[in-house]
């Protein structure tokens, strides 16, 4: 699928973010190896710690649909930014090399490409 399709899905999902406290809107779109797209947005709560990030809403939506093979994620936010530490670990569960495309929602021509291996070296692994 074209890169633009995933970026457009992240930008659209961002418009549905529920962020009345921070006012910082984030959208995410995950492409699975089966070619499907699952979107997410941040959902805040008046009990602030219950807030969930866009990346994790997208990931949980994919997993709930039986899709665990993540090929790529696109993230839309205002300005420059990268996934938070919790989201990095959460996504690494499904693909520790996940390519990440980050688009500036204020200027969608500004796109940064990175990946989870770069952003999360030394991830936690459950080894018995
Ligand atoms: N947020 C995300 O959705 N993803 C991240 O990777 C970092 C932060 C959200 C959480 C909160 O609703 C707002 O951005 C400000 O922290």
mmCIF file with all atom_site columns, C-alpha atoms and ligand atoms in Angstrom:
data_model
loop_
_atom_site.group_PDB
_atom_site.id
_atom_site.type_symbol
_atom_site.label_atom_id
_atom_site.label_alt_id
_atom_site.label_comp_id
_atom_site.label_asym_id
_atom_site.label_entity_id
_atom_site.label_seq_id
_atom_site.pdbx_PDB_ins_code
_atom_site.Cartn_x
_atom_site.Cartn_y
_atom_site.Cartn_z
_atom_site.occupancy
_atom_site.B_iso_or_equiv
_atom_site.pdbx_formal_charge
_atom_site.auth_seq_id
_atom_site.auth_comp_id
_atom_site.auth_asym_id
_atom_site.auth_atom_id
_atom_site.pdbx_PDB_model_num
ATOM   1   C CA . UNK A 1 1   ? 0.000   0.000   0.000  1.00 0.00 ? 1   UNK A CA 1
ATOM   2   C CA . UNK A 1 2   ? 1.285   3.508   -0.716 1.00 0.00 ? 2   UNK A CA 1
ATOM   3   C CA . UNK A 1 3   ? 2.935   5.240   2.205  1.00 0.00 ? 3   UNK A CA 1
ATOM   4   C CA . UNK A 1 4   ? 0.547   8.175   1.725  1.00 0.00 ? 4   UNK A CA 1
ATOM   5   C CA . UNK A 1 5   ? -2.462  5.973   2.431  1.00 0.00 ? 5   UNK A CA 1
ATOM   6   C CA . UNK A 1 6   ? -1.221  5.117   5.900  1.00 0.00 ? 6   UNK A CA 1
ATOM   7   C CA . UNK A 1 7   ? -0.206  8.710   6.624  1.00 0.00 ? 7   UNK A CA 1
ATOM   8   C CA . UNK A 1 8   ? -3.635  9.934   5.506  1.00 0.00 ? 8   UNK A CA 1
ATOM   9   C CA . UNK A 1 9   ? -5.296  7.400   7.819  1.00 0.00 ? 9   UNK A CA 1
ATOM   10  C CA . UNK A 1 10  ? -3.217  8.654   10.764 1.00 0.00 ? 10  UNK A CA 1
ATOM   11  C CA . UNK A 1 11  ? -4.069  12.280  9.986  1.00 0.00 ? 11  UNK A CA 1
ATOM   12  C CA . UNK A 1 12  ? -7.769  11.448  9.763  1.00 0.00 ? 12  UNK A CA 1
ATOM   13  C CA . UNK A 1 13  ? -7.722  9.452   13.009 1.00 0.00 ? 13  UNK A CA 1
ATOM   14  C CA . UNK A 1 14  ? -6.035  12.395  14.733 1.00 0.00 ? 14  UNK A CA 1
ATOM   15  C CA . UNK A 1 15  ? -9.148  14.463  14.084 1.00 0.00 ? 15  UNK A CA 1
ATOM   16  C CA . UNK A 1 16  ? -11.059 12.067  16.322 1.00 0.00 ? 16  UNK A CA 1
ATOM   17  C CA . UNK A 1 17  ? -8.635  12.343  19.248 1.00 0.00 ? 17  UNK A CA 1
ATOM   18  C CA . UNK A 1 18  ? -10.248 13.030  22.595 1.00 0.00 ? 18  UNK A CA 1
ATOM   19  C CA . UNK A 1 19  ? -7.773  15.323  24.300 1.00 0.00 ? 19  UNK A CA 1
ATOM   20  C CA . UNK A 1 20  ? -9.664  18.038  26.188 1.00 0.00 ? 20  UNK A CA 1
ATOM   21  C CA . UNK A 1 21  ? -6.982  18.273  28.892 1.00 0.00 ? 21  UNK A CA 1
ATOM   22  C CA . UNK A 1 22  ? -3.696  18.425  26.989 1.00 0.00 ? 22  UNK A CA 1
ATOM   23  C CA . UNK A 1 23  ? -5.277  19.588  23.714 1.00 0.00 ? 23  UNK A CA 1
ATOM   24  C CA . UNK A 1 24  ? -2.506  17.584  22.051 1.00 0.00 ? 24  UNK A CA 1
ATOM   25  C CA . UNK A 1 25  ? -4.136  15.520  19.321 1.00 0.00 ? 25  UNK A CA 1
ATOM   26  C CA . UNK A 1 26  ? -2.444  12.335  18.108 1.00 0.00 ? 26  UNK A CA 1
ATOM   27  C CA . UNK A 1 27  ? -3.493  9.887   15.406 1.00 0.00 ? 27  UNK A CA 1
ATOM   28  C CA . UNK A 1 28  ? -1.992  6.532   14.540 1.00 0.00 ? 28  UNK A CA 1
ATOM   29  C CA . UNK A 1 29  ? -2.478  4.015   11.762 1.00 0.00 ? 29  UNK A CA 1
ATOM   30  C CA . UNK A 1 30  ? -1.006  0.518   11.715 1.00 0.00 ? 30  UNK A CA 1
ATOM   31  C CA . UNK A 1 31  ? -0.657  -1.469  8.512  1.00 0.00 ? 31  UNK A CA 1
ATOM   32  C CA . UNK A 1 32  ? -0.656  -5.223  8.994  1.00 0.00 ? 32  UNK A CA 1
ATOM   33  C CA . UNK A 1 33  ? 1.086   -7.722  6.733  1.00 0.00 ? 33  UNK A CA 1
ATOM   34  C CA . UNK A 1 34  ? -2.385  -8.741  5.541  1.00 0.00 ? 34  UNK A CA 1
ATOM   35  C CA . UNK A 1 35  ? -2.770  -5.224  4.100  1.00 0.00 ? 35  UNK A CA 1
ATOM   36  C CA . UNK A 1 36  ? -5.339  -3.973  6.580  1.00 0.00 ? 36  UNK A CA 1
ATOM   37  C CA . UNK A 1 37  ? -5.214  -0.631  8.395  1.00 0.00 ? 37  UNK A CA 1
ATOM   38  C CA . UNK A 1 38  ? -6.133  -0.137  12.038 1.00 0.00 ? 38  UNK A CA 1
ATOM   39  C CA . UNK A 1 39  ? -6.371  3.375   13.396 1.00 0.00 ? 39  UNK A CA 1
ATOM   40  C CA . UNK A 1 40  ? -6.190  4.885   16.835 1.00 0.00 ? 40  UNK A CA 1
ATOM   41  C CA . UNK A 1 41  ? -6.210  8.243   18.581 1.00 0.00 ? 41  UNK A CA 1
ATOM   42  C CA . UNK A 1 42  ? -5.360  9.357   22.069 1.00 0.00 ? 42  UNK A CA 1
ATOM   43  C CA . UNK A 1 43  ? -8.243  9.150   24.519 1.00 0.00 ? 43  UNK A CA 1
ATOM   44  C CA . UNK A 1 44  ? -7.807  11.188  27.670 1.00 0.00 ? 44  UNK A CA 1
ATOM   45  C CA . UNK A 1 45  ? -9.661  10.986  30.952 1.00 0.00 ? 45  UNK A CA 1
ATOM   46  C CA . UNK A 1 46  ? -10.348 13.402  33.798 1.00 0.00 ? 46  UNK A CA 1
ATOM   47  C CA . UNK A 1 47  ? -8.417  10.904  35.892 1.00 0.00 ? 47  UNK A CA 1
ATOM   48  C CA . UNK A 1 48  ? -5.336  11.813  33.873 1.00 0.00 ? 48  UNK A CA 1
ATOM   49  C CA . UNK A 1 49  ? -3.402  8.578   34.384 1.00 0.00 ? 49  UNK A CA 1
ATOM   50  C CA . UNK A 1 50  ? -6.074  6.610   32.551 1.00 0.00 ? 50  UNK A CA 1
ATOM   51  C CA . UNK A 1 51  ? -5.211  8.324   29.269 1.00 0.00 ? 51  UNK A CA 1
ATOM   52  C CA . UNK A 1 52  ? -4.300  5.991   26.439 1.00 0.00 ? 52  UNK A CA 1
ATOM   53  C CA . UNK A 1 53  ? -2.037  6.985   23.563 1.00 0.00 ? 53  UNK A CA 1
ATOM   54  C CA . UNK A 1 54  ? -2.957  6.806   19.886 1.00 0.00 ? 54  UNK A CA 1
ATOM   55  C CA . UNK A 1 55  ? -0.399  4.079   19.178 1.00 0.00 ? 55  UNK A CA 1
ATOM   56  C CA . UNK A 1 56  ? -1.846  1.752   21.792 1.00 0.00 ? 56  UNK A CA 1
ATOM   57  C CA . UNK A 1 57  ? -5.452  2.278   20.728 1.00 0.00 ? 57  UNK A CA 1
ATOM   58  C CA . UNK A 1 58  ? -4.436  1.375   17.166 1.00 0.00 ? 58  UNK A CA 1
ATOM   59  C CA . UNK A 1 59  ? -2.472  -1.668  18.324 1.00 0.00 ? 59  UNK A CA 1
ATOM   60  C CA . UNK A 1 60  ? -5.230  -2.988  20.576 1.00 0.00 ? 60  UNK A CA 1
ATOM   61  C CA . UNK A 1 61  ? -7.763  -2.523  17.799 1.00 0.00 ? 61  UNK A CA 1
ATOM   62  C CA . UNK A 1 62  ? -5.608  -4.614  15.429 1.00 0.00 ? 62  UNK A CA 1
ATOM   63  C CA . UNK A 1 63  ? -5.035  -7.344  17.986 1.00 0.00 ? 63  UNK A CA 1
ATOM   64  C CA . UNK A 1 64  ? -8.742  -7.491  18.840 1.00 0.00 ? 64  UNK A CA 1
ATOM   65  C CA . UNK A 1 65  ? -9.416  -8.074  15.133 1.00 0.00 ? 65  UNK A CA 1
ATOM   66  C CA . UNK A 1 66  ? -6.955  -10.969 15.147 1.00 0.00 ? 66  UNK A CA 1
ATOM   67  C CA . UNK A 1 67  ? -4.194  -9.040  13.339 1.00 0.00 ? 67  UNK A CA 1
ATOM   68  C CA . UNK A 1 68  ? -0.871  -9.187  15.153 1.00 0.00 ? 68  UNK A CA 1
ATOM   69  C CA . UNK A 1 69  ? 1.587   -8.899  12.284 1.00 0.00 ? 69  UNK A CA 1
ATOM   70  C CA . UNK A 1 70  ? 2.393   -5.220  12.246 1.00 0.00 ? 70  UNK A CA 1
ATOM   71  C CA . UNK A 1 71  ? 4.198   -4.040  9.114  1.00 0.00 ? 71  UNK A CA 1
ATOM   72  C CA . UNK A 1 72  ? 4.371   -0.296  9.685  1.00 0.00 ? 72  UNK A CA 1
ATOM   73  C CA . UNK A 1 73  ? 2.889   2.473   11.801 1.00 0.00 ? 73  UNK A CA 1
ATOM   74  C CA . UNK A 1 74  ? 2.192   6.073   10.890 1.00 0.00 ? 74  UNK A CA 1
ATOM   75  C CA . UNK A 1 75  ? 1.809   8.701   13.576 1.00 0.00 ? 75  UNK A CA 1
ATOM   76  C CA . UNK A 1 76  ? 0.299   12.169  13.166 1.00 0.00 ? 76  UNK A CA 1
ATOM   77  C CA . UNK A 1 77  ? 0.940   14.912  15.687 1.00 0.00 ? 77  UNK A CA 1
ATOM   78  C CA . UNK A 1 78  ? 1.571   18.616  15.822 1.00 0.00 ? 78  UNK A CA 1
ATOM   79  C CA . UNK A 1 79  ? 5.230   19.492  15.285 1.00 0.00 ? 79  UNK A CA 1
ATOM   80  C CA . UNK A 1 80  ? 7.967   16.970  15.844 1.00 0.00 ? 80  UNK A CA 1
ATOM   81  C CA . UNK A 1 81  ? 7.620   14.046  18.228 1.00 0.00 ? 81  UNK A CA 1
ATOM   82  C CA . UNK A 1 82  ? 8.186   10.369  18.685 1.00 0.00 ? 82  UNK A CA 1
ATOM   83  C CA . UNK A 1 83  ? 6.176   7.604   20.402 1.00 0.00 ? 83  UNK A CA 1
ATOM   84  C CA . UNK A 1 84  ? 6.411   7.637   24.196 1.00 0.00 ? 84  UNK A CA 1
ATOM   85  C CA . UNK A 1 85  ? 8.428   4.967   25.976 1.00 0.00 ? 85  UNK A CA 1
ATOM   86  C CA . UNK A 1 86  ? 5.391   2.954   26.996 1.00 0.00 ? 86  UNK A CA 1
ATOM   87  C CA . UNK A 1 87  ? 4.142   2.828   23.411 1.00 0.00 ? 87  UNK A CA 1
ATOM   88  C CA . UNK A 1 88  ? 7.556   1.772   22.139 1.00 0.00 ? 88  UNK A CA 1
ATOM   89  C CA . UNK A 1 89  ? 7.581   -1.231  24.451 1.00 0.00 ? 89  UNK A CA 1
ATOM   90  C CA . UNK A 1 90  ? 3.939   -1.986  23.650 1.00 0.00 ? 90  UNK A CA 1
ATOM   91  C CA . UNK A 1 91  ? 4.551   -1.980  19.893 1.00 0.00 ? 91  UNK A CA 1
ATOM   92  C CA . UNK A 1 92  ? 7.803   -3.946  20.213 1.00 0.00 ? 92  UNK A CA 1
ATOM   93  C CA . UNK A 1 93  ? 5.746   -6.855  21.509 1.00 0.00 ? 93  UNK A CA 1
ATOM   94  C CA . UNK A 1 94  ? 4.451   -7.332  17.975 1.00 0.00 ? 94  UNK A CA 1
ATOM   95  C CA . UNK A 1 95  ? 7.357   -6.114  15.831 1.00 0.00 ? 95  UNK A CA 1
ATOM   96  C CA . UNK A 1 96  ? 10.609  -4.927  17.449 1.00 0.00 ? 96  UNK A CA 1
ATOM   97  C CA . UNK A 1 97  ? 11.805  -3.622  14.068 1.00 0.00 ? 97  UNK A CA 1
ATOM   98  C CA . UNK A 1 98  ? 8.582   -1.790  13.237 1.00 0.00 ? 98  UNK A CA 1
ATOM   99  C CA . UNK A 1 99  ? 9.103   1.038   10.728 1.00 0.00 ? 99  UNK A CA 1
ATOM   100 C CA . UNK A 1 100 ? 7.585   4.292   11.983 1.00 0.00 ? 100 UNK A CA 1
ATOM   101 C CA . UNK A 1 101 ? 6.493   7.231   9.839  1.00 0.00 ? 101 UNK A CA 1
ATOM   102 C CA . UNK A 1 102 ? 5.832   10.453  11.732 1.00 0.00 ? 102 UNK A CA 1
ATOM   103 C CA . UNK A 1 103 ? 3.956   13.286  10.056 1.00 0.00 ? 103 UNK A CA 1
ATOM   104 C CA . UNK A 1 104 ? 3.611   16.849  11.275 1.00 0.00 ? 104 UNK A CA 1
ATOM   105 C CA . UNK A 1 105 ? -0.121  17.498  11.207 1.00 0.00 ? 105 UNK A CA 1
ATOM   106 C CA . UNK A 1 106 ? 0.559   21.253  10.884 1.00 0.00 ? 106 UNK A CA 1
ATOM   107 C CA . UNK A 1 107 ? 2.596   20.686  7.735  1.00 0.00 ? 107 UNK A CA 1
ATOM   108 C CA . UNK A 1 108 ? 2.025   17.199  6.309  1.00 0.00 ? 108 UNK A CA 1
ATOM   109 C CA . UNK A 1 109 ? 4.936   17.635  3.909  1.00 0.00 ? 109 UNK A CA 1
ATOM   110 C CA . UNK A 1 110 ? 7.176   17.219  6.975  1.00 0.00 ? 110 UNK A CA 1
ATOM   111 C CA . UNK A 1 111 ? 7.664   13.506  7.414  1.00 0.00 ? 111 UNK A CA 1
ATOM   112 C CA . UNK A 1 112 ? 10.240  11.669  9.517  1.00 0.00 ? 112 UNK A CA 1
ATOM   113 C CA . UNK A 1 113 ? 11.039  7.993   9.018  1.00 0.00 ? 113 UNK A CA 1
ATOM   114 C CA . UNK A 1 114 ? 12.401  5.925   11.872 1.00 0.00 ? 114 UNK A CA 1
ATOM   115 C CA . UNK A 1 115 ? 11.903  2.484   13.401 1.00 0.00 ? 115 UNK A CA 1
ATOM   116 C CA . UNK A 1 116 ? 11.500  0.796   16.748 1.00 0.00 ? 116 UNK A CA 1
ATOM   117 C CA . UNK A 1 117 ? 14.951  -0.755  16.744 1.00 0.00 ? 117 UNK A CA 1
ATOM   118 C CA . UNK A 1 118 ? 16.377  2.773   16.675 1.00 0.00 ? 118 UNK A CA 1
ATOM   119 C CA . UNK A 1 119 ? 13.975  4.214   19.244 1.00 0.00 ? 119 UNK A CA 1
ATOM   120 C CA . UNK A 1 120 ? 13.976  1.310   21.694 1.00 0.00 ? 120 UNK A CA 1
ATOM   121 C CA . UNK A 1 121 ? 17.306  -0.447  21.994 1.00 0.00 ? 121 UNK A CA 1
ATOM   122 C CA . UNK A 1 122 ? 17.379  -2.936  24.838 1.00 0.00 ? 122 UNK A CA 1
ATOM   123 C CA . UNK A 1 123 ? 13.631  -3.462  25.024 1.00 0.00 ? 123 UNK A CA 1
ATOM   124 C CA . UNK A 1 124 ? 12.341  -5.628  27.830 1.00 0.00 ? 124 UNK A CA 1
ATOM   125 C CA . UNK A 1 125 ? 11.928  -9.262  26.814 1.00 0.00 ? 125 UNK A CA 1
ATOM   126 C CA . UNK A 1 126 ? 10.223  -11.849 28.946 1.00 0.00 ? 126 UNK A CA 1
ATOM   127 C CA . UNK A 1 127 ? 12.703  -14.669 29.343 1.00 0.00 ? 127 UNK A CA 1
ATOM   128 C CA . UNK A 1 128 ? 12.347  -17.417 31.905 1.00 0.00 ? 128 UNK A CA 1
HETATM 129 N N1 . LIG B 2 .   ? 0.314   10.832  23.376 1.00 0.00 ? 1   LIG B N1 1
HETATM 130 C C1 . LIG B 2 .   ? 0.087   9.895   22.413 1.00 0.00 ? 1   LIG B C1 1
HETATM 131 O O1 . LIG B 2 .   ? -1.046  9.671   21.990 1.00 0.00 ? 1   LIG B O1 1
HETATM 132 N N2 . LIG B 2 .   ? 1.165   9.197   21.941 1.00 0.00 ? 1   LIG B N2 1
HETATM 133 C C2 . LIG B 2 .   ? 2.445   9.361   22.375 1.00 0.00 ? 1   LIG B C2 1
HETATM 134 O O2 . LIG B 2 .   ? 3.330   8.621   21.953 1.00 0.00 ? 1   LIG B O2 1
HETATM 135 C C3 . LIG B 2 .   ? 2.755   10.424  23.323 1.00 0.00 ? 1   LIG B C3 1
HETATM 136 C C4 . LIG B 2 .   ? 1.623   11.132  23.921 1.00 0.00 ? 1   LIG B C4 1
HETATM 137 C C5 . LIG B 2 .   ? -0.830  11.568  23.902 1.00 0.00 ? 1   LIG B C5 1
HETATM 138 C C6 . LIG B 2 .   ? -1.170  11.251  25.341 1.00 0.00 ? 1   LIG B C6 1
HETATM 139 C C7 . LIG B 2 .   ? -1.850  12.511  25.801 1.00 0.00 ? 1   LIG B C7 1
HETATM 140 O O3 . LIG B 2 .   ? -3.226  12.424  25.483 1.00 0.00 ? 1   LIG B O3 1
HETATM 141 C C8 . LIG B 2 .   ? -1.230  13.607  24.948 1.00 0.00 ? 1   LIG B C8 1
HETATM 142 O O4 . LIG B 2 .   ? -0.569  12.951  23.874 1.00 0.00 ? 1   LIG B O4 1
HETATM 143 C C9 . LIG B 2 .   ? -0.243  14.478  25.699 1.00 0.00 ? 1   LIG B C9 1
HETATM 144 O O5 . LIG B 2 .   ? 0.704   13.725  26.360 1.00 0.00 ? 1   LIG B O5 1
#
